[in-house]
């Protein structure tokens, strides 16, 4: 099995999720998959994935999980950078200032709390602004 491609460090951990579509498209193409194939494997529509890849839409966590699973990576891969963690900080704890974060336009913030990508367990901490009442956005 070949080693997973590393996401560009310049895009990782940015303030907006604009890089997600670029990473989805890049990994899909490296895997030799068409939009239709990825859609079938991830149980999403090709149109929705196309919108994600062109950064016209933001994926929900369940949609991103299905895409990641279909591409053979974990959700954290989309947020990981090439930056290395100091040896004393490697392990089970991710310090607050070292967390990989995505800040959405509507005020939602997602942070990955697990230290290394491609593990079986990933912990995601989501913060919603007070009064946020849009559960429909959780569905693709």
C-alpha positions as a Python dict, from the first residue, in 0.01 Angstrom:
ca = {
    (1, 'X'): (0, 0, 0),
    (2, 'X'): (139, 339, -95),
    (3, 'X'): (186, 614, 158),
    (4, 'X'): (-92, 871, 180),
    (5, 'X'): (-27, 1203, 10),
    (6, 'X'): (39, 1483, 254),
    (7, 'X'): (-185, 1790, 239),
    (8, 'X'): (-4, 2117, 170),
    (9, 'X'): (107, 2292, 488),
    (10, 'X'): (7, 2633, 351),
    (11, 'X'): (-359, 2530, 343),
    (12, 'X'): (-382, 2344, 672),
    (13, 'X'): (-551, 2482, 978),
    (14, 'X'): (-675, 2791, 798),
    (15, 'X'): (-952, 3013, 923),
    (16, 'X'): (-1198, 2910, 653),
    (17, 'X'): (-1282, 2567, 512),
    (18, 'X'): (-1206, 2677, 154),
    (19, 'X'): (-923, 2425, 133),
    (20, 'X'): (-1150, 2123, 186),
    (21, 'X'): (-1279, 2116, -170),
    (22, 'X'): (-929, 2141, -312),
    (23, 'X'): (-812, 1853, -96),
    (24, 'X'): (-1113, 1636, -178),
    (25, 'X'): (-1061, 1688, -551),
    (26, 'X'): (-685, 1633, -533),
    (27, 'X'): (-715, 1310, -337),
    (28, 'X'): (-1000, 1182, -556),
    (29, 'X'): (-788, 1237, -868),
    (30, 'X'): (-482, 1074, -709),
    (31, 'X'): (-700, 774, -632),
    (32, 'X'): (-812, 765, -997),
    (33, 'X'): (-1179, 803, -908),
    (34, 'X'): (-1444, 988, -1105),
    (35, 'X'): (-1703, 1210, -939),
    (36, 'X'): (-1963, 940, -1003),
    (37, 'X'): (-1749, 672, -840),
    (38, 'X'): (-1681, 882, -531),
    (39, 'X'): (-2050, 971, -511),
    (40, 'X'): (-2152, 605, -525),
    (41, 'X'): (-1897, 499, -263),
    (42, 'X'): (-1981, 786, -27),
    (43, 'X'): (-2360, 766, -77),
    (44, 'X'): (-2374, 1129, -190),
    (45, 'X'): (-2467, 1283, -524),
    (46, 'X'): (-2208, 1371, -786),
    (47, 'X'): (-2352, 1723, -798),
    (48, 'X'): (-2300, 1771, -425),
    (49, 'X'): (-1941, 1648, -442),
    (50, 'X'): (-1879, 1875, -741),
    (51, 'X'): (-2004, 2172, -536),
    (52, 'X'): (-1776, 2072, -249),
    (53, 'X'): (-1474, 2041, -478),
    (54, 'X'): (-1539, 2386, -624),
    (55, 'X'): (-1581, 2531, -272),
    (56, 'X'): (-1940, 2633, -347),
    (57, 'X'): (-2070, 2432, -53),
    (58, 'X'): (-1931, 2315, 281),
    (59, 'X'): (-1954, 1948, 376),
    (60, 'X'): (-2137, 1836, 685),
    (61, 'X'): (-1942, 1616, 924),
    (62, 'X'): (-2133, 1301, 813),
    (63, 'X'): (-2070, 1385, 447),
    (64, 'X'): (-1701, 1450, 508),
    (65, 'X'): (-1679, 1122, 702),
    (66, 'X'): (-1830, 930, 408),
    (67, 'X'): (-1597, 1100, 160),
    (68, 'X'): (-1292, 1032, 378),
    (69, 'X'): (-1389, 667, 422),
    (70, 'X'): (-1442, 630, 46),
    (71, 'X'): (-1099, 781, -26),
    (72, 'X'): (-925, 566, 235),
    (73, 'X'): (-832, 844, 480),
    (74, 'X'): (-971, 982, 803),
    (75, 'X'): (-1142, 1318, 844),
    (76, 'X'): (-832, 1450, 1014),
    (77, 'X'): (-630, 1403, 693),
    (78, 'X'): (-818, 1695, 538),
    (79, 'X'): (-708, 1922, 824),
    (80, 'X'): (-356, 1791, 887),
    (81, 'X'): (-47, 1991, 809),
    (82, 'X'): (307, 1882, 750),
    (83, 'X'): (416, 2068, 1061),
    (84, 'X'): (558, 1839, 1322),
    (85, 'X'): (464, 1832, 1687),
    (86, 'X'): (733, 1869, 1949),
    (87, 'X'): (819, 1527, 2098),
    (88, 'X'): (704, 1632, 2444),
    (89, 'X'): (361, 1721, 2302),
    (90, 'X'): (308, 1398, 2107),
    (91, 'X'): (69, 1150, 2258),
    (92, 'X'): (-293, 1174, 2359),
    (93, 'X'): (-332, 1543, 2434),
    (94, 'X'): (-356, 1822, 2179),
    (95, 'X'): (-293, 2161, 2334),
    (96, 'X'): (-556, 2425, 2264),
    (97, 'X'): (-320, 2641, 2055),
    (98, 'X'): (-215, 2336, 1849),
    (99, 'X'): (-560, 2214, 1748),
    (100, 'X'): (-651, 2198, 1382),
    (101, 'X'): (-959, 2418, 1335),
    (102, 'X'): (-1214, 2513, 1073),
    (103, 'X'): (-1419, 2829, 1123),
    (104, 'X'): (-1743, 2831, 922),
    (105, 'X'): (-1920, 3147, 807),
    (106, 'X'): (-2217, 3092, 1039),
    (107, 'X'): (-1995, 3093, 1348),
    (108, 'X'): (-1954, 2718, 1393),
    (109, 'X'): (-1601, 2609, 1481),
    (110, 'X'): (-1480, 2249, 1443),
    (111, 'X'): (-1156, 2142, 1613),
    (112, 'X'): (-981, 1808, 1587),
    (113, 'X'): (-866, 1694, 1929),
    (114, 'X'): (-678, 1381, 1827),
    (115, 'X'): (-304, 1423, 1779),
    (116, 'X'): (-225, 1214, 1472),
    (117, 'X'): (-413, 1160, 1145),
    (118, 'X'): (-517, 820, 1018),
    (119, 'X'): (-597, 668, 1356),
    (120, 'X'): (-906, 461, 1422),
    (121, 'X'): (-1040, 713, 1672),
    (122, 'X'): (-1086, 1081, 1595),
    (123, 'X'): (-1239, 1328, 1834),
    (124, 'X'): (-1403, 1638, 1692),
    (125, 'X'): (-1507, 1930, 1913),
    (126, 'X'): (-1775, 2151, 1757),
    (127, 'X'): (-1872, 2489, 1898),
    (128, 'X'): (-2199, 2649, 1793),
    (129, 'X'): (-2284, 3015, 1855),
    (130, 'X'): (-2562, 3086, 2108),
    (131, 'X'): (-2906, 3045, 1957),
    (132, 'X'): (-2781, 2855, 1653),
    (133, 'X'): (-3087, 2667, 1524),
    (134, 'X'): (-3003, 2518, 1184),
    (135, 'X'): (-3008, 2136, 1218),
    (136, 'X'): (-3089, 2103, 846),
    (137, 'X'): (-2726, 2193, 769),
    (138, 'X'): (-2613, 1867, 928),
    (139, 'X'): (-2758, 1670, 638),
    (140, 'X'): (-2586, 1672, 295),
}
